[in-house]
PDB file of C-alpha atoms in Angstrom:
ATOM      1  CA  UNK A   1      77.730 120.417  99.058  1.00  0.00           C
ATOM      2  CA  UNK A   2      80.339 122.158 101.139  1.00  0.00           C
ATOM      3  CA  UNK A   3      83.143 123.628  98.876  1.00  0.00           C
ATOM      4  CA  UNK A   4      85.836 122.634 101.333  1.00  0.00           C
ATOM      5  CA  UNK A   5      84.555 118.966 101.738  1.00  0.00           C
ATOM      6  CA  UNK A   6      84.389 118.705  97.829  1.00  0.00           C
ATOM      7  CA  UNK A   7      87.884 119.893  97.439  1.00  0.00           C
ATOM      8  CA  UNK A   8      89.383 117.716 100.138  1.00  0.00           C
ATOM      9  CA  UNK A   9      87.439 114.643  98.857  1.00  0.00           C
ATOM     10  CA  UNK A  10      88.891 115.316  95.406  1.00  0.00           C
ATOM     11  CA  UNK A  11      92.400 115.475  96.929  1.00  0.00           C
ATOM     12  CA  UNK A  12      91.952 112.319  98.799  1.00  0.00           C
ATOM     13  CA  UNK A  13      90.718 110.364  95.651  1.00  0.00           C
ATOM     14  CA  UNK A  14      93.647 111.678  93.805  1.00  0.00           C
ATOM     15  CA  UNK A  15      96.026 110.534  96.377  1.00  0.00           C
ATOM     16  CA  UNK A  16      94.361 107.160  96.819  1.00  0.00           C
ATOM     17  CA  UNK A  17      94.841 106.522  93.004  1.00  0.00           C
ATOM     18  CA  UNK A  18      98.327 107.733  93.229  1.00  0.00           C
ATOM     19  CA  UNK A  19      97.758 110.747  90.693  1.00  0.00           C
ATOM     20  CA  UNK A  20     100.025 113.701  90.145  1.00  0.00           C
ATOM     21  CA  UNK A  21     100.963 114.736  93.961  1.00  0.00           C
ATOM     22  CA  UNK A  22     100.981 118.318  92.642  1.00  0.00           C
ATOM     23  CA  UNK A  23      97.331 118.141  91.501  1.00  0.00           C
ATOM     24  CA  UNK A  24      96.211 116.628  94.766  1.00  0.00           C
ATOM     25  CA  UNK A  25      98.201 119.234  96.602  1.00  0.00           C
ATOM     26  CA  UNK A  26      96.535 122.090  94.676  1.00  0.00           C
ATOM     27  CA  UNK A  27      93.117 120.822  95.778  1.00  0.00           C
ATOM     28  CA  UNK A  28      94.227 120.685  99.384  1.00  0.00           C
ATOM     29  CA  UNK A  29      95.839 124.252  99.131  1.00  0.00           C
ATOM     30  CA  UNK A  30      92.449 125.539  97.478  1.00  0.00           C
ATOM     31  CA  UNK A  31      90.438 124.165 100.429  1.00  0.00           C
ATOM     32  CA  UNK A  32      92.786 125.883 102.955  1.00  0.00           C
ATOM     33  CA  UNK A  33      92.617 129.062 100.900  1.00  0.00           C
ATOM     34  CA  UNK A  34      88.888 129.192 100.607  1.00  0.00           C
ATOM     35  CA  UNK A  35      88.254 128.384 104.228  1.00  0.00           C
ATOM     36  CA  UNK A  36      90.487 131.371 105.126  1.00  0.00           C
ATOM     37  CA  UNK A  37      88.801 133.867 102.860  1.00  0.00           C
ATOM     38  CA  UNK A  38      86.259 136.310 104.251  1.00  0.00           C
ATOM     39  CA  UNK A  39      82.693 135.200 103.412  1.00  0.00           C
ATOM     40  CA  UNK A  40      82.037 138.234 101.139  1.00  0.00           C
ATOM     41  CA  UNK A  41      85.041 137.108  99.080  1.00  0.00           C
ATOM     42  CA  UNK A  42      83.779 133.518  99.173  1.00  0.00           C
ATOM     43  CA  UNK A  43      80.566 134.640  97.590  1.00  0.00           C
ATOM     44  CA  UNK A  44      82.008 137.039  95.066  1.00  0.00           C
ATOM     45  CA  UNK A  45      83.006 134.995  91.847  1.00  0.00           C
ATOM     46  CA  UNK A  46      85.315 137.504  90.400  1.00  0.00           C
ATOM     47  CA  UNK A  47      87.437 138.106  93.669  1.00  0.00           C
ATOM     48  CA  UNK A  48      87.234 134.434  94.515  1.00  0.00           C
ATOM     49  CA  UNK A  49      88.854 133.519  91.084  1.00  0.00           C
ATOM     50  CA  UNK A  50      91.459 136.052  91.744  1.00  0.00           C
ATOM     51  CA  UNK A  51      92.523 134.801  95.080  1.00  0.00           C
ATOM     52  CA  UNK A  52      95.970 133.156  95.084  1.00  0.00           C
ATOM     53  CA  UNK A  53      95.661 129.384  95.416  1.00  0.00           C
ATOM     54  CA  UNK A  54      92.327 129.193  93.575  1.00  0.00           C
ATOM     55  CA  UNK A  55      92.893 127.851  89.978  1.00  0.00           C
ATOM     56  CA  UNK A  56      90.349 127.221  87.179  1.00  0.00           C
ATOM     57  CA  UNK A  57      89.696 123.762  88.154  1.00  0.00           C
ATOM     58  CA  UNK A  58      89.239 124.299  91.885  1.00  0.00           C
ATOM     59  CA  UNK A  59      87.281 127.394  91.051  1.00  0.00           C
ATOM     60  CA  UNK A  60      84.763 125.352  88.981  1.00  0.00           C
ATOM     61  CA  UNK A  61      84.407 122.754  91.891  1.00  0.00           C
ATOM     62  CA  UNK A  62      83.733 125.630  94.457  1.00  0.00           C
ATOM     63  CA  UNK A  63      81.060 127.334  92.249  1.00  0.00           C
ATOM     64  CA  UNK A  64      79.235 123.957  91.561  1.00  0.00           C
ATOM     65  CA  UNK A  65      79.314 123.075  95.277  1.00  0.00           C
ATOM     66  CA  UNK A  66      77.904 126.628  96.122  1.00  0.00           C
ATOM     67  CA  UNK A  67      75.196 126.059  93.725  1.00  0.00           C
ATOM     68  CA  UNK A  68      74.160 123.020  95.702  1.00  0.00           C
ATOM     69  CA  UNK A  69      75.515 120.583  93.346  1.00  0.00           C
ATOM     70  CA  UNK A  70      77.998 117.637  93.440  1.00  0.00           C
ATOM     71  CA  UNK A  71      80.821 118.843  91.380  1.00  0.00           C
ATOM     72  CA  UNK A  72      81.180 117.162  88.137  1.00  0.00           C
ATOM     73  CA  UNK A  73      84.959 116.500  88.753  1.00  0.00           C
ATOM     74  CA  UNK A  74      84.106 114.806  91.928  1.00  0.00           C
ATOM     75  CA  UNK A  75      81.432 112.625  90.271  1.00  0.00           C
ATOM     76  CA  UNK A  76      84.061 111.639  87.808  1.00  0.00           C
ATOM     77  CA  UNK A  77      86.810 110.571  90.296  1.00  0.00           C
ATOM     78  CA  UNK A  78      84.238 108.725  92.510  1.00  0.00           C
ATOM     79  CA  UNK A  79      83.384 106.685  89.328  1.00  0.00           C
ATOM     80  CA  UNK A  80      86.935 106.072  88.502  1.00  0.00           C
ATOM     81  CA  UNK A  81      87.994 104.807  91.918  1.00  0.00           C
ATOM     82  CA  UNK A  82      88.543 101.072  91.877  1.00  0.00           C
ATOM     83  CA  UNK A  83      85.691  99.272  93.984  1.00  0.00           C
ATOM     84  CA  UNK A  84      87.299  97.540  96.949  1.00  0.00           C
ATOM     85  CA  UNK A  85      86.600  94.031  98.301  1.00  0.00           C
ATOM     86  CA  UNK A  86      85.691  94.608 101.902  1.00  0.00           C
ATOM     87  CA  UNK A  87      87.656  92.136 103.947  1.00  0.00           C
ATOM     88  CA  UNK A  88      86.680  90.934 107.403  1.00  0.00           C
ATOM     89  CA  UNK A  89      90.387  91.561 108.211  1.00  0.00           C
ATOM     90  CA  UNK A  90      90.186  95.358 107.246  1.00  0.00           C
ATOM     91  CA  UNK A  91      87.714  95.863 110.126  1.00  0.00           C
ATOM     92  CA  UNK A  92      90.077  94.547 112.646  1.00  0.00           C
ATOM     93  CA  UNK A  93      92.965  96.813 111.869  1.00  0.00           C
ATOM     94  CA  UNK A  94      93.613  99.440 114.506  1.00  0.00           C
ATOM     95  CA  UNK A  95      96.443 101.193 113.148  1.00  0.00           C
ATOM     96  CA  UNK A  96      99.194 101.663 110.664  1.00  0.00           C
ATOM     97  CA  UNK A  97     102.902 101.600 111.306  1.00  0.00           C
ATOM     98  CA  UNK A  98     104.313 103.315 108.026  1.00  0.00           C
ATOM     99  CA  UNK A  99     103.455 106.680 106.726  1.00  0.00           C
ATOM    100  CA  UNK A 100     105.325 109.911 105.620  1.00  0.00           C
ATOM    101  CA  UNK A 101     104.885 113.590 105.740  1.00  0.00           C
ATOM    102  CA  UNK A 102     106.262 116.758 104.160  1.00  0.00           C
ATOM    103  CA  UNK A 103     109.236 116.499 106.516  1.00  0.00           C
ATOM    104  CA  UNK A 104     110.669 113.859 103.949  1.00  0.00           C
ATOM    105  CA  UNK A 105     108.813 112.767 100.891  1.00  0.00           C
ATOM    106  CA  UNK A 106     105.329 113.011 101.877  1.00  0.00           C
ATOM    107  CA  UNK A 107     103.026 115.871 100.709  1.00  0.00           C
ATOM    108  CA  UNK A 108     101.288 117.181 103.885  1.00  0.00           C
ATOM    109  CA  UNK A 109     101.984 118.109 107.498  1.00  0.00           C
ATOM    110  CA  UNK A 110     102.149 115.955 110.548  1.00  0.00           C
ATOM    111  CA  UNK A 111      98.861 117.681 111.563  1.00  0.00           C
ATOM    112  CA  UNK A 112      97.049 116.884 108.420  1.00  0.00           C
ATOM    113  CA  UNK A 113      98.330 113.080 108.435  1.00  0.00           C
ATOM    114  CA  UNK A 114      97.125 112.839 112.094  1.00  0.00           C
ATOM    115  CA  UNK A 115      93.719 114.257 111.108  1.00  0.00           C
ATOM    116  CA  UNK A 116      93.404 111.865 108.281  1.00  0.00           C
ATOM    117  CA  UNK A 117      94.414 108.848 110.542  1.00  0.00           C
ATOM    118  CA  UNK A 118      91.621 109.790 113.120  1.00  0.00           C
ATOM    119  CA  UNK A 119      89.226 110.148 110.190  1.00  0.00           C
ATOM    120  CA  UNK A 120      90.035 106.666 109.108  1.00  0.00           C
ATOM    121  CA  UNK A 121      89.127 105.339 112.762  1.00  0.00           C
ATOM    122  CA  UNK A 122      92.640 104.558 113.712  1.00  0.00           C
ATOM    123  CA  UNK A 123      93.484 103.940 117.261  1.00  0.00           C
ATOM    124  CA  UNK A 124      97.145 104.802 116.485  1.00  0.00           C
ATOM    125  CA  UNK A 125      99.267 105.875 113.522  1.00  0.00           C
ATOM    126  CA  UNK A 126     103.024 105.917 113.215  1.00  0.00           C
ATOM    127  CA  UNK A 127     104.967 108.683 111.267  1.00  0.00           C
ATOM    128  CA  UNK A 128     108.043 107.215 109.738  1.00  0.00           C
ATOM    129  CA  UNK A 129     109.707 109.701 107.608  1.00  0.00           C
ATOM    130  CA  UNK A 130     112.881 108.590 105.894  1.00  0.00           C
ATOM    131  CA  UNK A 131     116.523 108.641 107.364  1.00  0.00           C
ATOM    132  CA  UNK A 132     119.479 110.677 106.253  1.00  0.00           C
ATOM    133  CA  UNK A 133     120.978 108.384 103.550  1.00  0.00           C
ATOM    134  CA  UNK A 134     117.957 108.778 101.342  1.00  0.00           C
ATOM    135  CA  UNK A 135     118.652 112.292 100.096  1.00  0.00           C
ATOM    136  CA  UNK A 136     116.267 112.044  97.140  1.00  0.00           C
ATOM    137  CA  UNK A 137     113.483 111.740  99.698  1.00  0.00           C
ATOM    138  CA  UNK A 138     114.791 114.504 102.003  1.00  0.00           C
ATOM    139  CA  UNK A 139     115.534 111.952 104.732  1.00  0.00           C
ATOM    140  CA  UNK A 140     115.833 113.312 108.363  1.00  0.00           C
ATOM    141  CA  UNK A 141     119.260 114.037 109.949  1.00  0.00           C
ATOM    142  CA  UNK A 142     119.465 113.244 113.682  1.00  0.00           C
ATOM    143  CA  UNK A 143     118.888 116.874 114.398  1.00  0.00           C
ATOM    144  CA  UNK A 144     115.742 117.072 112.226  1.00  0.00           C
ATOM    145  CA  UNK A 145     114.279 113.879 113.696  1.00  0.00           C
ATOM    146  CA  UNK A 146     114.935 115.087 117.374  1.00  0.00           C
ATOM    147  CA  UNK A 147     113.092 118.203 116.267  1.00  0.00           C
ATOM    148  CA  UNK A 148     110.256 116.328 114.790  1.00  0.00           C
ATOM    149  CA  UNK A 149     109.542 113.676 117.575  1.00  0.00           C
ATOM    150  CA  UNK A 150     107.800 116.181 120.125  1.00  0.00           C
ATOM    151  CA  UNK A 151     105.767 117.669 117.198  1.00  0.00           C
ATOM    152  CA  UNK A 152     104.447 114.105 116.374  1.00  0.00           C
ATOM    153  CA  UNK A 153     103.601 113.237 119.800  1.00  0.00           C
ATOM    154  CA  UNK A 154     101.765 116.518 120.517  1.00  0.00           C
ATOM    155  CA  UNK A 155      99.016 115.120 118.038  1.00  0.00           C
ATOM    156  CA  UNK A 156      98.016 112.482 120.344  1.00  0.00           C
ATOM    157  CA  UNK A 157      94.671 112.724 122.399  1.00  0.00           C
ATOM    158  CA  UNK A 158      91.060 111.740 122.686  1.00  0.00           C
ATOM    159  CA  UNK A 159      91.608 108.051 122.134  1.00  0.00           C
ATOM    160  CA  UNK A 160      94.198 108.440 119.270  1.00  0.00           C
ATOM    161  CA  UNK A 161      98.047 108.196 119.485  1.00  0.00           C
ATOM    162  CA  UNK A 162     100.453 109.374 116.859  1.00  0.00           C
ATOM    163  CA  UNK A 163     103.603 107.358 117.201  1.00  0.00           C
ATOM    164  CA  UNK A 164     107.021 108.734 116.631  1.00  0.00           C
ATOM    165  CA  UNK A 165     108.906 106.536 114.265  1.00  0.00           C
ATOM    166  CA  UNK A 166     111.341 106.288 111.252  1.00  0.00           C
ATOM    167  CA  UNK A 167     111.697 104.176 108.064  1.00  0.00           C
ATOM    168  CA  UNK A 168     115.398 103.717 108.453  1.00  0.00           C
ATOM    169  CA  UNK A 169     117.535 102.815 105.591  1.00  0.00           C
ATOM    170  CA  UNK A 170     119.302  99.333 105.846  1.00  0.00           C
ATOM    171  CA  UNK A 171     122.883 100.233 104.700  1.00  0.00           C
ATOM    172  CA  UNK A 172     124.955  97.867 102.500  1.00  0.00           C
ATOM    173  CA  UNK A 173     126.677  96.296 105.507  1.00  0.00           C
ATOM    174  CA  UNK A 174     123.309  95.702 107.290  1.00  0.00           C
ATOM    175  CA  UNK A 175     123.877  98.790 109.609  1.00  0.00           C
ATOM    176  CA  UNK A 176     121.096 101.129 110.248  1.00  0.00           C
ATOM    177  CA  UNK A 177     121.165 104.660 108.934  1.00  0.00           C
ATOM    178  CA  UNK A 178     120.507 106.597 112.200  1.00  0.00           C
ATOM    179  CA  UNK A 179     122.060 106.925 115.757  1.00  0.00           C
ATOM    180  CA  UNK A 180     121.221 103.884 117.933  1.00  0.00           C
ATOM    181  CA  UNK A 181     120.448 106.335 120.980  1.00  0.00           C
ATOM    182  CA  UNK A 182     117.807 108.091 118.772  1.00  0.00           C
ATOM    183  CA  UNK A 183     116.304 104.997 117.578  1.00  0.00           C
ATOM    184  CA  UNK A 184     115.722 103.923 121.228  1.00  0.00           C
ATOM    185  CA  UNK A 185     113.720 107.198 121.681  1.00  0.00           C
ATOM    186  CA  UNK A 186     111.346 106.145 118.990  1.00  0.00           C
ATOM    187  CA  UNK A 187     108.102 104.284 119.295  1.00  0.00           C
ATOM    188  CA  UNK A 188     108.398 102.334 115.950  1.00  0.00           C
ATOM    189  CA  UNK A 189     111.370 101.538 113.725  1.00  0.00           C
ATOM    190  CA  UNK A 190     110.656 100.199 110.136  1.00  0.00           C
ATOM    191  CA  UNK A 191     113.827  99.128 108.395  1.00  0.00           C
ATOM    192  CA  UNK A 192     113.761  98.909 104.718  1.00  0.00           C
ATOM    193  CA  UNK A 193     116.373  98.604 101.760  1.00  0.00           C
ATOM    194  CA  UNK A 194     116.194 101.367  99.395  1.00  0.00           C
ATOM    195  CA  UNK A 195     119.706 101.025  97.622  1.00  0.00           C
ATOM    196  CA  UNK A 196     121.828  98.579  95.730  1.00  0.00           C
ATOM    197  CA  UNK A 197     118.633  96.509  95.272  1.00  0.00           C
ATOM    198  CA  UNK A 198     120.325  94.229  92.697  1.00  0.00           C
ATOM    199  CA  UNK A 199     123.301  93.270  95.050  1.00  0.00           C
ATOM    200  CA  UNK A 200     124.352  89.574  95.227  1.00  0.00           C
ATOM    201  CA  UNK A 201     121.701  87.429  96.726  1.00  0.00           C
ATOM    202  CA  UNK A 202     124.175  86.202  99.564  1.00  0.00           C
ATOM    203  CA  UNK A 203     125.131  89.640 100.454  1.00  0.00           C
ATOM    204  CA  UNK A 204     121.673  90.880 100.352  1.00  0.00           C
ATOM    205  CA  UNK A 205     120.621  88.167 102.883  1.00  0.00           C
ATOM    206  CA  UNK A 206     123.465  88.925 105.357  1.00  0.00           C
ATOM    207  CA  UNK A 207     122.376  92.682 105.025  1.00  0.00           C
ATOM    208  CA  UNK A 208     118.719  91.997 105.785  1.00  0.00           C
ATOM    209  CA  UNK A 209     119.496  89.560 108.612  1.00  0.00           C
ATOM    210  CA  UNK A 210     121.955  91.885 110.329  1.00  0.00           C
ATOM    211  CA  UNK A 211     119.163  94.673 110.293  1.00  0.00           C
ATOM    212  CA  UNK A 212     116.382  92.659 111.567  1.00  0.00           C
ATOM    213  CA  UNK A 213     118.676  91.474 114.265  1.00  0.00           C
ATOM    214  CA  UNK A 214     119.089  94.880 115.465  1.00  0.00           C
ATOM    215  CA  UNK A 215     117.393  95.322 118.949  1.00  0.00           C
ATOM    216  CA  UNK A 216     115.514  98.428 117.921  1.00  0.00           C
ATOM    217  CA  UNK A 217     113.982  97.356 114.628  1.00  0.00           C
ATOM    218  CA  UNK A 218     110.329  96.442 114.699  1.00  0.00           C
ATOM    219  CA  UNK A 219     109.179  96.176 111.119  1.00  0.00           C
ATOM    220  CA  UNK A 220     110.884  94.804 107.965  1.00  0.00           C
ATOM    221  CA  UNK A 221     109.476  97.115 105.307  1.00  0.00           C
ATOM    222  CA  UNK A 222     108.705  96.169 101.639  1.00  0.00           C
ATOM    223  CA  UNK A 223     111.307  93.409 101.797  1.00  0.00           C
ATOM    224  CA  UNK A 224     111.690  92.631  98.065  1.00  0.00           C
ATOM    225  CA  UNK A 225     111.820  96.344  96.767  1.00  0.00           C
ATOM    226  CA  UNK A 226     109.722  95.137  93.764  1.00  0.00           C
ATOM    227  CA  UNK A 227     107.482  97.456  91.745  1.00  0.00           C
ATOM    228  CA  UNK A 228     104.662  95.675  89.637  1.00  0.00           C
ATOM    229  CA  UNK A 229     102.937  98.626  88.103  1.00  0.00           C
ATOM    230  CA  UNK A 230     102.449 102.560  88.208  1.00  0.00           C
ATOM    231  CA  UNK A 231     104.173 105.554  87.019  1.00  0.00           C
ATOM    232  CA  UNK A 232     107.645 104.472  88.136  1.00  0.00           C
ATOM    233  CA  UNK A 233     107.490 101.379  85.902  1.00  0.00           C
ATOM    234  CA  UNK A 234     108.306  98.001  87.142  1.00  0.00           C
ATOM    235  CA  UNK A 235     111.259  96.752  89.029  1.00  0.00           C
ATOM    236  CA  UNK A 236     112.131  93.129  89.713  1.00  0.00           C
ATOM    237  CA  UNK A 237     112.426  91.740  93.499  1.00  0.00           C
ATOM    238  CA  UNK A 238     115.843  91.726  95.122  1.00  0.00           C
ATOM    239  CA  UNK A 239     117.386  88.335  95.276  1.00  0.00           C
ATOM    240  CA  UNK A 240     117.792  86.854  98.985  1.00  0.00           C
ATOM    241  CA  UNK A 241     117.182  83.794 101.053  1.00  0.00           C
ATOM    242  CA  UNK A 242     113.776  84.561 102.157  1.00  0.00           C
ATOM    243  CA  UNK A 243     113.514  81.508 104.542  1.00  0.00           C
ATOM    244  CA  UNK A 244     116.710  82.631 106.234  1.00  0.00           C
ATOM    245  CA  UNK A 245     115.588  86.237 106.537  1.00  0.00           C
ATOM    246  CA  UNK A 246     112.102  85.396 107.844  1.00  0.00           C
ATOM    247  CA  UNK A 247     113.693  82.988 110.414  1.00  0.00           C
ATOM    248  CA  UNK A 248     115.692  85.948 111.574  1.00  0.00           C
ATOM    249  CA  UNK A 249     112.575  88.173 111.934  1.00  0.00           C
ATOM    250  CA  UNK A 250     110.713  85.278 113.857  1.00  0.00           C
ATOM    251  CA  UNK A 251     113.555  84.955 116.153  1.00  0.00           C
ATOM    252  CA  UNK A 252     113.828  88.714 116.843  1.00  0.00           C
ATOM    253  CA  UNK A 253     110.096  89.248 116.989  1.00  0.00           C
ATOM    254  CA  UNK A 254     110.277  91.600 113.921  1.00  0.00           C
ATOM    255  CA  UNK A 255     107.167  91.945 111.832  1.00  0.00           C
ATOM    256  CA  UNK A 256     107.226  91.437 108.025  1.00  0.00           C
ATOM    257  CA  UNK A 257     105.316  94.300 106.501  1.00  0.00           C
ATOM    258  CA  UNK A 258     102.548  93.458 104.002  1.00  0.00           C
ATOM    259  CA  UNK A 259     102.915  96.897 102.106  1.00  0.00           C
ATOM    260  CA  UNK A 260      99.457  98.076 100.944  1.00  0.00           C
ATOM    261  CA  UNK A 261     100.587 100.017  97.914  1.00  0.00           C
ATOM    262  CA  UNK A 262      99.211  98.402  94.709  1.00  0.00           C
ATOM    263  CA  UNK A 263     102.418  99.259  92.880  1.00  0.00           C
ATOM    264  CA  UNK A 264     104.384  97.187  95.178  1.00  0.00           C
ATOM    265  CA  UNK A 265     102.369  94.180  96.354  1.00  0.00           C
ATOM    266  CA  UNK A 266     105.166  93.405  98.619  1.00  0.00           C
ATOM    267  CA  UNK A 267     105.871  90.675  99.741  1.00  0.00           C
ATOM    268  CA  UNK A 268     104.658  88.608  96.924  1.00  0.00           C
ATOM    269  CA  UNK A 269     102.142  85.768  97.788  1.00  0.00           C
ATOM    270  CA  UNK A 270     104.682  83.128  97.818  1.00  0.00           C
ATOM    271  CA  UNK A 271     106.966  84.986 100.312  1.00  0.00           C
ATOM    272  CA  UNK A 272     103.880  85.536 102.546  1.00  0.00           C
ATOM    273  CA  UNK A 273     103.564  81.825 102.739  1.00  0.00           C
ATOM    274  CA  UNK A 274     107.331  81.441 103.548  1.00  0.00           C
ATOM    275  CA  UNK A 275     106.935  84.045 106.484  1.00  0.00           C
ATOM    276  CA  UNK A 276     103.874  82.325 107.589  1.00  0.00           C
ATOM    277  CA  UNK A 277     105.655  79.054 107.690  1.00  0.00           C
ATOM    278  CA  UNK A 278     108.568  80.489 109.641  1.00  0.00           C
ATOM    279  CA  UNK A 279     106.402  81.808 112.359  1.00  0.00           C
ATOM    280  CA  UNK A 280     106.528  85.452 111.547  1.00  0.00           C
ATOM    281  CA  UNK A 281     104.445  88.352 112.782  1.00  0.00           C
ATOM    282  CA  UNK A 282     103.128  90.743 110.242  1.00  0.00           C
ATOM    283  CA  UNK A 283     102.299  94.611 109.968  1.00  0.00           C
ATOM    284  CA  UNK A 284      99.829  95.574 107.374  1.00  0.00           C
ATOM    285  CA  UNK A 285     100.856  99.228 106.574  1.00  0.00           C
ATOM    286  CA  UNK A 286      99.723 101.810 103.995  1.00  0.00           C
ATOM    287  CA  UNK A 287     103.142 103.327 103.167  1.00  0.00           C
ATOM    288  CA  UNK A 288     101.044 106.570 102.724  1.00  0.00           C
ATOM    289  CA  UNK A 289     102.701 109.647 101.363  1.00  0.00           C
ATOM    290  CA  UNK A 290      99.587 111.609 101.368  1.00  0.00           C
ATOM    291  CA  UNK A 291      96.386 111.479 103.475  1.00  0.00           C
ATOM    292  CA  UNK A 292      94.146 109.889 100.959  1.00  0.00           C
ATOM    293  CA  UNK A 293      96.656 106.896 100.681  1.00  0.00           C
ATOM    294  CA  UNK A 294      95.849 105.855 104.262  1.00  0.00           C
ATOM    295  CA  UNK A 295      93.029 104.060 103.076  1.00  0.00           C
ATOM    296  CA  UNK A 296      95.198 101.792 100.852  1.00  0.00           C
ATOM    297  CA  UNK A 297      95.240  99.506 103.987  1.00  0.00           C
ATOM    298  CA  UNK A 298      92.185  98.004 102.172  1.00  0.00           C
ATOM    299  CA  UNK A 299      94.398  96.519  99.608  1.00  0.00           C
ATOM    300  CA  UNK A 300      96.903  95.052 102.165  1.00  0.00           C
ATOM    301  CA  UNK A 301      94.080  93.616 104.265  1.00  0.00           C
ATOM    302  CA  UNK A 302      92.547  91.981 101.250  1.00  0.00           C
ATOM    303  CA  UNK A 303      95.831  90.244 100.298  1.00  0.00           C
ATOM    304  CA  UNK A 304      96.592  89.140 103.791  1.00  0.00           C
ATOM    305  CA  UNK A 305      93.222  87.577 104.248  1.00  0.00           C
ATOM    306  CA  UNK A 306      93.534  85.870 100.870  1.00  0.00           C
ATOM    307  CA  UNK A 307      96.879  84.609 102.100  1.00  0.00           C
ATOM    308  CA  UNK A 308      95.536  83.190 105.102  1.00  0.00           C
ATOM    309  CA  UNK A 309      97.297  85.407 107.599  1.00  0.00           C
ATOM    310  CA  UNK A 310      95.723  85.009 110.953  1.00  0.00           C
ATOM    311  CA  UNK A 311      94.630  88.361 112.627  1.00  0.00           C
ATOM    312  CA  UNK A 312      96.425  87.365 115.762  1.00  0.00           C
ATOM    313  CA  UNK A 313      99.712  87.429 114.033  1.00  0.00           C
ATOM    314  CA  UNK A 314      99.133  90.937 112.516  1.00  0.00           C
ATOM    315  CA  UNK A 315     100.458  93.479 115.074  1.00  0.00           C
ATOM    316  CA  UNK A 316      98.352  96.178 113.559  1.00  0.00           C
ATOM    317  CA  UNK A 317      95.214  94.400 114.743  1.00  0.00           C
ATOM    318  CA  UNK A 318      96.568  94.676 118.318  1.00  0.00           C
ATOM    319  CA  UNK A 319      95.663  97.424 120.714  1.00  0.00           C
ATOM    320  CA  UNK A 320      97.923 100.277 121.572  1.00  0.00           C
ATOM    321  CA  UNK A 321      99.269  98.961 124.929  1.00  0.00           C
ATOM    322  CA  UNK A 322     100.019  95.448 123.457  1.00  0.00           C
ATOM    323  CA  UNK A 323     101.575  97.038 120.307  1.00  0.00           C
ATOM    324  CA  UNK A 324     103.861  99.389 122.487  1.00  0.00           C
ATOM    325  CA  UNK A 325     104.835  96.436 124.736  1.00  0.00           C
ATOM    326  CA  UNK A 326     105.856  94.371 121.650  1.00  0.00           C
ATOM    327  CA  UNK A 327     107.731  97.387 120.329  1.00  0.00           C
ATOM    328  CA  UNK A 328     109.577  98.135 123.426  1.00  0.00           C
TER     329      UNK A 328
END
């Protein structure tokens, strides 16, 4: 087995299972380090082990791969990965409108995320790093976002388009945490609540309706903010009038995100039903913070299919031209 392929597959599996981001990053770094080493160093165990960026675990994987074996750690991870139900809907998804890079709180570069999206078979992928209010996630100032936009769009080509976007914070009064003129320059705007999640339900309803009524918003991200499992613990959903919020989404043509992260499962099934009844569009998104998490779309597609969401109302089943016309 090729050592680089083995290291990168391990990194992707660790990312998909939301393991330590530092551990996954170490395997990606080791793959890059090994690839850049001269062939004589690659074949010399002593010098290989001494190379900066090659640790004990990654060295063992490389040596086993060089011996023509599937590394033991890779075999272990392949066995640990939860088997997925293959949904018909998953095969209809053509892209993903919510993902992060190292510009905010993701783990890898724009280029690596673009390559991973291509490998998933996506026709398009949006990069939606956080806005400045979310300092803990290194949210992008207007200046940084302006710098990022051309770097994102430069990754498009050969039938694949990387869309410039943002996950913009919905402030307490429903305003958006970025300049309107800059939002207008983006391809996709995902608006999400990240602060004051326990505010009064009437105030939260007004806050969310104001945000989805903004003409530049395309997607309402992880609407309840809940966490149902995972290392961050659990968190109850925010209180708001879902029927009123989803009616505003339907009126403005804003898609309700079906967030594919298993720790979120957001919206809950009953709110997906409410959004369906309201006539909403949907966007099945990975909310990936690492390349291996792009495949979490499997989870979102399975939930949407089980909830009876028609493919025609899921914007991420649409081709690029129709998607961009809707997002205009």
